[in-house]
Tab-separated table of N, CA and C in Angstrom:
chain	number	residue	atom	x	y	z
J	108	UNK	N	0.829	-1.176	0.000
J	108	UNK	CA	0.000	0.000	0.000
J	108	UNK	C	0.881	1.249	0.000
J	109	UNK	N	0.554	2.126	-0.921
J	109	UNK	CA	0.827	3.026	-1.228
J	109	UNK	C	0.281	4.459	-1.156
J	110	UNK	N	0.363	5.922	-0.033
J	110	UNK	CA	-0.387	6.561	0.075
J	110	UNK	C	0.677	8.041	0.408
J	111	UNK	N	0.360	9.397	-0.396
J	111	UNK	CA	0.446	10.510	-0.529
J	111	UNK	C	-0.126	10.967	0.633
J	112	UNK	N	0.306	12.097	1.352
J	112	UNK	CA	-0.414	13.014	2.799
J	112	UNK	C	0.169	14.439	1.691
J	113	UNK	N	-0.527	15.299	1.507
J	113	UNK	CA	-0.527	16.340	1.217
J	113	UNK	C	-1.185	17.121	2.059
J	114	UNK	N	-0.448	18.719	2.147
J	114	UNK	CA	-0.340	19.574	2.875
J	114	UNK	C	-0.120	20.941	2.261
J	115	UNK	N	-0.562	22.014	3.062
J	115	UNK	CA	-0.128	23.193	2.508
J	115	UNK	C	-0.859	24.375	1.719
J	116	UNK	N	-1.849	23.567	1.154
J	116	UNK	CA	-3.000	24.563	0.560
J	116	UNK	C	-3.757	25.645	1.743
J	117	UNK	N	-4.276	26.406	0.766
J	117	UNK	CA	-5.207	27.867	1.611
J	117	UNK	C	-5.296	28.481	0.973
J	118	UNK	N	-5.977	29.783	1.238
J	118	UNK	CA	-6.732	31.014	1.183
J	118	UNK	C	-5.559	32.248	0.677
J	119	UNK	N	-5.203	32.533	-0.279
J	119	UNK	CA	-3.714	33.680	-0.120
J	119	UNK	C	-4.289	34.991	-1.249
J	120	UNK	N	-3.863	36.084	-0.590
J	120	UNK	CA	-3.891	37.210	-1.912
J	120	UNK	C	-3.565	37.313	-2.804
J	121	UNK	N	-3.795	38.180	-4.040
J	121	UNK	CA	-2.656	37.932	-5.247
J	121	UNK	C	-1.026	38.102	-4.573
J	122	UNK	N	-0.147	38.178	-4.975
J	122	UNK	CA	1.456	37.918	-5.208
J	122	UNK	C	1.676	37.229	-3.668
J	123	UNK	N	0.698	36.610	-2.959
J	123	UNK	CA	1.133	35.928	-1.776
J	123	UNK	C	2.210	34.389	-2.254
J	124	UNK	N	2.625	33.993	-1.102
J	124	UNK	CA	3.374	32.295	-1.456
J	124	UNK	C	2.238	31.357	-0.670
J	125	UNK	N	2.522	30.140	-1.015
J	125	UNK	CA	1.719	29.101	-0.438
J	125	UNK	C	3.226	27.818	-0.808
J	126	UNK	N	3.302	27.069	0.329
J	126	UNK	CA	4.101	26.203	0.392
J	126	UNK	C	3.883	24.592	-0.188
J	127	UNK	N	3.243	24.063	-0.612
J	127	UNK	CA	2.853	22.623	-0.874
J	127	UNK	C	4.155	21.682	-0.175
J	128	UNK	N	3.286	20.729	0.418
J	128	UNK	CA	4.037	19.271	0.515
J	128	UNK	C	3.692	17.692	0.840
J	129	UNK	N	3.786	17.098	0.000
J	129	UNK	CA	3.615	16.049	-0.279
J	129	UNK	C	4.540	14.567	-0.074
J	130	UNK	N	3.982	13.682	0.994
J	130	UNK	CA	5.042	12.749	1.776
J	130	UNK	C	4.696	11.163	1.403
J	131	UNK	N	5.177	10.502	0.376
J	131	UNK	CA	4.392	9.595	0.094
J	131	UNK	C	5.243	8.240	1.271
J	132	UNK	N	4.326	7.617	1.632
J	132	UNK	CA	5.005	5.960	3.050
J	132	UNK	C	4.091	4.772	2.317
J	133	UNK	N	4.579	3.565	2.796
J	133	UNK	CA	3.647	2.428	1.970
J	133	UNK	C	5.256	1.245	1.462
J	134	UNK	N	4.664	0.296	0.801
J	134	UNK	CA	6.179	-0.590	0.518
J	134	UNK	C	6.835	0.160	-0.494
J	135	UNK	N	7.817	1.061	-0.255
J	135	UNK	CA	8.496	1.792	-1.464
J	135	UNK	C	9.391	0.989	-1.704
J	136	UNK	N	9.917	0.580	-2.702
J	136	UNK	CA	11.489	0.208	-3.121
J	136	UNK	C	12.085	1.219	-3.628
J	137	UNK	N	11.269	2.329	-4.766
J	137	UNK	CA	12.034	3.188	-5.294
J	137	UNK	C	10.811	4.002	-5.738
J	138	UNK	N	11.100	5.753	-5.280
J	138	UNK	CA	10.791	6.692	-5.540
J	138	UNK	C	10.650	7.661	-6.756
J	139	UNK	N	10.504	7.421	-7.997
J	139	UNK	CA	10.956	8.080	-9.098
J	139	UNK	C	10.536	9.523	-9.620
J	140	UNK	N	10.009	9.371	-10.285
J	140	UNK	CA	9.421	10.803	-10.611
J	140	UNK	C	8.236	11.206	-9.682
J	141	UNK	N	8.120	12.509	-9.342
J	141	UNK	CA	7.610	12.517	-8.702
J	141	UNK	C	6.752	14.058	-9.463
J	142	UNK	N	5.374	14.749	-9.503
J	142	UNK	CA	5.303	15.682	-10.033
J	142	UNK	C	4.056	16.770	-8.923
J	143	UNK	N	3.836	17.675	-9.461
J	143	UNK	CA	2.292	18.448	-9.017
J	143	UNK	C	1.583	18.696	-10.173
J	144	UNK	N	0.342	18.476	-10.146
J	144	UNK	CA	-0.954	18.964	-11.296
J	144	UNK	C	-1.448	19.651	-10.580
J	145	UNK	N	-2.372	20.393	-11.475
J	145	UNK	CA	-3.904	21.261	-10.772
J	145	UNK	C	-4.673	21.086	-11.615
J	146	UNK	N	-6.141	21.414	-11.399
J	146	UNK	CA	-7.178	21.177	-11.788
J	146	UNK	C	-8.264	22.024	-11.480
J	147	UNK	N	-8.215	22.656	-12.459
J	147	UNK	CA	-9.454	23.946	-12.473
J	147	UNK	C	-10.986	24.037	-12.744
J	148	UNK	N	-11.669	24.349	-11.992
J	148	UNK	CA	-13.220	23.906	-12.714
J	148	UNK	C	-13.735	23.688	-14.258
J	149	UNK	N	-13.833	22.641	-14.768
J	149	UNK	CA	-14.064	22.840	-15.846
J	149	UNK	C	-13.004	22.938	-16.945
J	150	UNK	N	-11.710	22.441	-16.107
J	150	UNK	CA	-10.658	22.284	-16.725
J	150	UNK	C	-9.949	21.314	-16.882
J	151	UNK	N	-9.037	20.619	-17.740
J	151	UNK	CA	-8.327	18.970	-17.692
J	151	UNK	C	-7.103	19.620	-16.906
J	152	UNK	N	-6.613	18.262	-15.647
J	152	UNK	CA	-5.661	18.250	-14.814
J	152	UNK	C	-4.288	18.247	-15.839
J	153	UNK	N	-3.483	19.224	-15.146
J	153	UNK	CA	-2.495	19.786	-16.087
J	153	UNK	C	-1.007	19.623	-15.199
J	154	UNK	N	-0.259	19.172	-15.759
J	154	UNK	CA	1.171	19.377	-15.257
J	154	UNK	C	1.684	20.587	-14.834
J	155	UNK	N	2.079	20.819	-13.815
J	155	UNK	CA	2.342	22.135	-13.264
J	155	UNK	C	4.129	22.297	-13.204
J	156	UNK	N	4.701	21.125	-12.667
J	156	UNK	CA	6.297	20.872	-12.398
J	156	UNK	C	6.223	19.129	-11.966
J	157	UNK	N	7.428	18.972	-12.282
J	157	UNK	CA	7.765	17.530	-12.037
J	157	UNK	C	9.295	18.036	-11.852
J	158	UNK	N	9.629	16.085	-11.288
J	158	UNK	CA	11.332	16.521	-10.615
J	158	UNK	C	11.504	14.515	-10.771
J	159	UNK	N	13.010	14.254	-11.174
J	159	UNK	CA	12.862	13.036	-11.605
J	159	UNK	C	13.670	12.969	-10.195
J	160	UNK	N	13.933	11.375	-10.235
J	160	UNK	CA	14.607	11.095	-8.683
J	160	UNK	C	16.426	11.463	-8.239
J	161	UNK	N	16.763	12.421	-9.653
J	161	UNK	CA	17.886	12.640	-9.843
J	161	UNK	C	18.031	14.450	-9.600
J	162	UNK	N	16.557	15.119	-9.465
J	162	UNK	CA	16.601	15.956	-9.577
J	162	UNK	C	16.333	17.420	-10.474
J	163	UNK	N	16.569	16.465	-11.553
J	163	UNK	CA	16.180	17.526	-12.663
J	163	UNK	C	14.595	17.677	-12.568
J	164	UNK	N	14.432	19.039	-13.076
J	164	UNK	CA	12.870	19.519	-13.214
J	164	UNK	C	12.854	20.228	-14.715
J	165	UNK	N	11.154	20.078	-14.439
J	165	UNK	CA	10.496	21.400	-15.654
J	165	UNK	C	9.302	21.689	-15.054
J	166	UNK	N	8.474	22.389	-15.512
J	166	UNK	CA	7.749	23.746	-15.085
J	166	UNK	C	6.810	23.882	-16.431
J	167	UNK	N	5.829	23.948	-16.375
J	167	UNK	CA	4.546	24.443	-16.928
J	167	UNK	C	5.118	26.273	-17.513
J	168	UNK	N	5.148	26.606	-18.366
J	168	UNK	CA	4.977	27.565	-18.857
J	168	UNK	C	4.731	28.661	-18.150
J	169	UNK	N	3.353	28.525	-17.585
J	169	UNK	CA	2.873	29.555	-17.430
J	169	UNK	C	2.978	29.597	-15.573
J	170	UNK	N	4.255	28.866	-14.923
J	170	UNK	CA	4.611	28.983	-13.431
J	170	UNK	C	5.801	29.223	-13.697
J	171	UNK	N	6.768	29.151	-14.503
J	171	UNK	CA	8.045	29.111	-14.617
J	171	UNK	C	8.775	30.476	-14.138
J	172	UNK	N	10.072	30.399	-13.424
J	172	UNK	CA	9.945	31.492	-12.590
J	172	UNK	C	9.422	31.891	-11.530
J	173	UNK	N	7.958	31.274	-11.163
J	173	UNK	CA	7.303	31.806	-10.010
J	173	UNK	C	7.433	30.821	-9.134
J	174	UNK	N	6.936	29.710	-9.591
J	174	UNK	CA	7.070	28.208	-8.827
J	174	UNK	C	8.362	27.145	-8.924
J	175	UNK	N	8.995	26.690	-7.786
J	175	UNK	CA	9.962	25.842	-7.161
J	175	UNK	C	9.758	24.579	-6.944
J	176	UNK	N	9.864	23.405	-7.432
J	176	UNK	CA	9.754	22.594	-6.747
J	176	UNK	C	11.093	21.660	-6.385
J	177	UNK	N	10.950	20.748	-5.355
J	177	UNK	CA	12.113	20.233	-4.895
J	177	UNK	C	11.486	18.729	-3.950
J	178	UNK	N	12.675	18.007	-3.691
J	178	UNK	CA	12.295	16.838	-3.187
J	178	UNK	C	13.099	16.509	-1.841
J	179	UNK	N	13.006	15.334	-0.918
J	179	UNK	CA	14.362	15.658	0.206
J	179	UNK	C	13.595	13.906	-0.018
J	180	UNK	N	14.712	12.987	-0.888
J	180	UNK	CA	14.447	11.655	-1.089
J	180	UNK	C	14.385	10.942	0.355
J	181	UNK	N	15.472	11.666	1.454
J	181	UNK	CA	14.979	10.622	2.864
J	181	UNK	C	13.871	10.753	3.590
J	182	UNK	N	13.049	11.965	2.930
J	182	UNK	CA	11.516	11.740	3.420
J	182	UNK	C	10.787	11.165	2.446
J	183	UNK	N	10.960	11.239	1.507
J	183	UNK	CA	10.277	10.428	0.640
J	183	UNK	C	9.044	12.112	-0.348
J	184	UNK	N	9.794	13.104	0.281
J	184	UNK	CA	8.931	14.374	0.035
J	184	UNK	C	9.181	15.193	-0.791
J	185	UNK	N	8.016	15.292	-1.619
J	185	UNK	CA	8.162	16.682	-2.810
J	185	UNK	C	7.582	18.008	-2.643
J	186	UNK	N	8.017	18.802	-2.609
J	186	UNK	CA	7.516	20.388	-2.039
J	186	UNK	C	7.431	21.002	-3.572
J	187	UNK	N	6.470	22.240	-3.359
J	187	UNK	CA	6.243	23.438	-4.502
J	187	UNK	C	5.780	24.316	-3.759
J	188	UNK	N	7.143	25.536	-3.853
J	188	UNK	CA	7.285	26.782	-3.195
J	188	UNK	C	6.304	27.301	-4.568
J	189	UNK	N	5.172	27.988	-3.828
J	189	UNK	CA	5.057	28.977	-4.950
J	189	UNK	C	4.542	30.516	-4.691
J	190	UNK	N	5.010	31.313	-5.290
J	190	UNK	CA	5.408	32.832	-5.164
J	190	UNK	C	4.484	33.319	-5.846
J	191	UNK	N	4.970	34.671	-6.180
J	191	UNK	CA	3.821	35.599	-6.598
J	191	UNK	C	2.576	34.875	-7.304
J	192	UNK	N	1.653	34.662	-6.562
J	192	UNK	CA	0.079	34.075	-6.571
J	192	UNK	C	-0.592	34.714	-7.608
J	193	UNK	N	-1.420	34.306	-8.504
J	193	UNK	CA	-2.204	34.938	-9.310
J	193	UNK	C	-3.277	34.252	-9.475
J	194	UNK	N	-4.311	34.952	-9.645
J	194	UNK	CA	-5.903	34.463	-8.930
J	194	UNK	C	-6.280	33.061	-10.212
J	195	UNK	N	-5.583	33.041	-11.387
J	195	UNK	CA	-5.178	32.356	-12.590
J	195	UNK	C	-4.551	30.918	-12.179
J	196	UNK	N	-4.220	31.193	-11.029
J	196	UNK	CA	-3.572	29.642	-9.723
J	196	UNK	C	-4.605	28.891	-9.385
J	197	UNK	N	-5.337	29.857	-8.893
J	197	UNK	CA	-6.519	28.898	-8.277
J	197	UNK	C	-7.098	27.885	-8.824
J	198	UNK	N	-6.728	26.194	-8.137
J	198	UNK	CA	-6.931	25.116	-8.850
J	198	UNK	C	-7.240	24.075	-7.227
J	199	UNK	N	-7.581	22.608	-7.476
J	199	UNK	CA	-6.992	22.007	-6.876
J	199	UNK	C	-5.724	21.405	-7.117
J	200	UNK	N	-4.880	21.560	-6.205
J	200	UNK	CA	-3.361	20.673	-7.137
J	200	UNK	C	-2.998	19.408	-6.106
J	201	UNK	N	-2.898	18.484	-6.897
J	201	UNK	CA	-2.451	16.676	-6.889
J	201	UNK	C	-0.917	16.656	-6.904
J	202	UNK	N	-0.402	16.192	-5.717
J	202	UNK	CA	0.957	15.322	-6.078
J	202	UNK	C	0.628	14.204	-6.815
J	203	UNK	N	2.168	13.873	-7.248
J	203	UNK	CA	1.750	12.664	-8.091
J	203	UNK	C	3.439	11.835	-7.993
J	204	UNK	N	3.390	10.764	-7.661
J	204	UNK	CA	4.312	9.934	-7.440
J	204	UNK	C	4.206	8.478	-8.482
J	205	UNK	N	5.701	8.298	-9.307
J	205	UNK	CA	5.494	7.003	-9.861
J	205	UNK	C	6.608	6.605	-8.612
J	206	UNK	N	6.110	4.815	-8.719
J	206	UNK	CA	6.587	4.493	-7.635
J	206	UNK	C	6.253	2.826	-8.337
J	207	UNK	N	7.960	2.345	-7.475
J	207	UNK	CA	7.851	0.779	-7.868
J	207	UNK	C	7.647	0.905	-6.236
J	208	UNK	N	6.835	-0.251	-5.715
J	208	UNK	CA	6.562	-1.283	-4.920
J	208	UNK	C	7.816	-2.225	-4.541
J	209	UNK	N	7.723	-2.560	-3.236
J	209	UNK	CA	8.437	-3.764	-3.037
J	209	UNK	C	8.264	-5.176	-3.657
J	210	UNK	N	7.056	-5.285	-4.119
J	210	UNK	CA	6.731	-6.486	-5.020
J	210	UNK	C	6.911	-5.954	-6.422
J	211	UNK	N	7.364	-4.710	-6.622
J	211	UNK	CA	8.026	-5.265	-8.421
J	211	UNK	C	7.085	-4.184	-9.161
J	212	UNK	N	5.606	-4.127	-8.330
J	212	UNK	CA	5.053	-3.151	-9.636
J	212	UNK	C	5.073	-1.452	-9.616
J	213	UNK	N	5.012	-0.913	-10.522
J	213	UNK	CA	5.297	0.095	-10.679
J	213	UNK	C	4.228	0.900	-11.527
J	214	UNK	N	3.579	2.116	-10.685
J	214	UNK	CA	2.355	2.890	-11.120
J	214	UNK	C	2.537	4.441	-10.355
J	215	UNK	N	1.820	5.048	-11.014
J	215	UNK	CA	1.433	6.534	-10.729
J	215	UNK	C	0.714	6.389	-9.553
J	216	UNK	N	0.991	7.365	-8.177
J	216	UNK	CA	-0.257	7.373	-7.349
J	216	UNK	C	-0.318	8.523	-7.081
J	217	UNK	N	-1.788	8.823	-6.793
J	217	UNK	CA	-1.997	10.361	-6.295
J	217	UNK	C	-2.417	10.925	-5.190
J	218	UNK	N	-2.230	11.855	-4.704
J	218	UNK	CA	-2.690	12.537	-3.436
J	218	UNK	C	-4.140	12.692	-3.616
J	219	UNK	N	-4.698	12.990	-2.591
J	219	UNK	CA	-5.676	13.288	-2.161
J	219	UNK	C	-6.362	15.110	-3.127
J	220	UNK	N	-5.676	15.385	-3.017
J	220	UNK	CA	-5.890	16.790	-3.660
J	220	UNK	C	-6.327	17.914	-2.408
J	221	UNK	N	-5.435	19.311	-2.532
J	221	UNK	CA	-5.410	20.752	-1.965
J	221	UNK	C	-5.798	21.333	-2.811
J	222	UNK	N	-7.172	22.168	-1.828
J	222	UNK	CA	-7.260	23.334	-2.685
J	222	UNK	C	-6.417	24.655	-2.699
J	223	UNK	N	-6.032	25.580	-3.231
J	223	UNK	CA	-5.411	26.376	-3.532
J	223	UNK	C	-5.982	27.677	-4.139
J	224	UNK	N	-7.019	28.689	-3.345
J	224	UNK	CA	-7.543	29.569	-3.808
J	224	UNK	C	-6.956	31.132	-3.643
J	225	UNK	N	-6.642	31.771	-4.919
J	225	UNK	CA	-5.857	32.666	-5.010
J	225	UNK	C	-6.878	34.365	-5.297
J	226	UNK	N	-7.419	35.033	-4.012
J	226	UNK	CA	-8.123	35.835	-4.705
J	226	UNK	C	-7.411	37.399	-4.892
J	227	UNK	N	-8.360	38.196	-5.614
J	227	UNK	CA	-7.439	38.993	-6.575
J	227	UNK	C	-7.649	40.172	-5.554
């Protein structure tokens, strides 16, 4: 069993920060990519940043610059610092972890989902 605790969402002004973090526990053998989506009313869940288990990232276009993300592999945790807020944020956003299992298989799992409301 495999399970995401996400944290960090709220209520923020425009150019406020909001911290995200996401701690995935369960039979891990190996941690790999790990990413954040959001999901806007009426909108398809969209890649926001990802970070592979080596570190490298990318960034959605339209966060790049504003939003950070990062991982600390001995927690098993992926964070997204994100900065100047724009009411254009406001989504729910999903961690998202691929992850092999101690028995071998290997799948995407997701958090629970934070909301993240950014008003203007």
């Amino acid at each position: 069993q495999v399970q995401l605790v996400e944290s960090g969402g709220g209520l923020v002004p425009a150019g406020g920060s909001l911290r995200l973090s996401c701690a995935a526990s369960g039979s891990i053998r190996s941690l790999d990519a790990m990413g954040w989506y959001r999901q806007a009313p009426g909108k398809q869940r969209d890649l926001v940043a990802g970070i592979t288990s080596g570190g490298t990232t990318n960034y959605a276009g339209s966060v790049k610059g504003r939003f950070t993300i990062s991982r600390d592999n001995a927690k098993n945790t992926v964070y997204l610092q994100m900065n100047s807020l724009k009411p254009e944020d406001t989504a729910v956003y999903y961690c998202n972890a691929d992850v092999t299992t101690h028995w071998g298989l290997r799948r995407g799992y997701w958090g629970q989902g934070t909301q993240v409301t950014v008003s203007s």
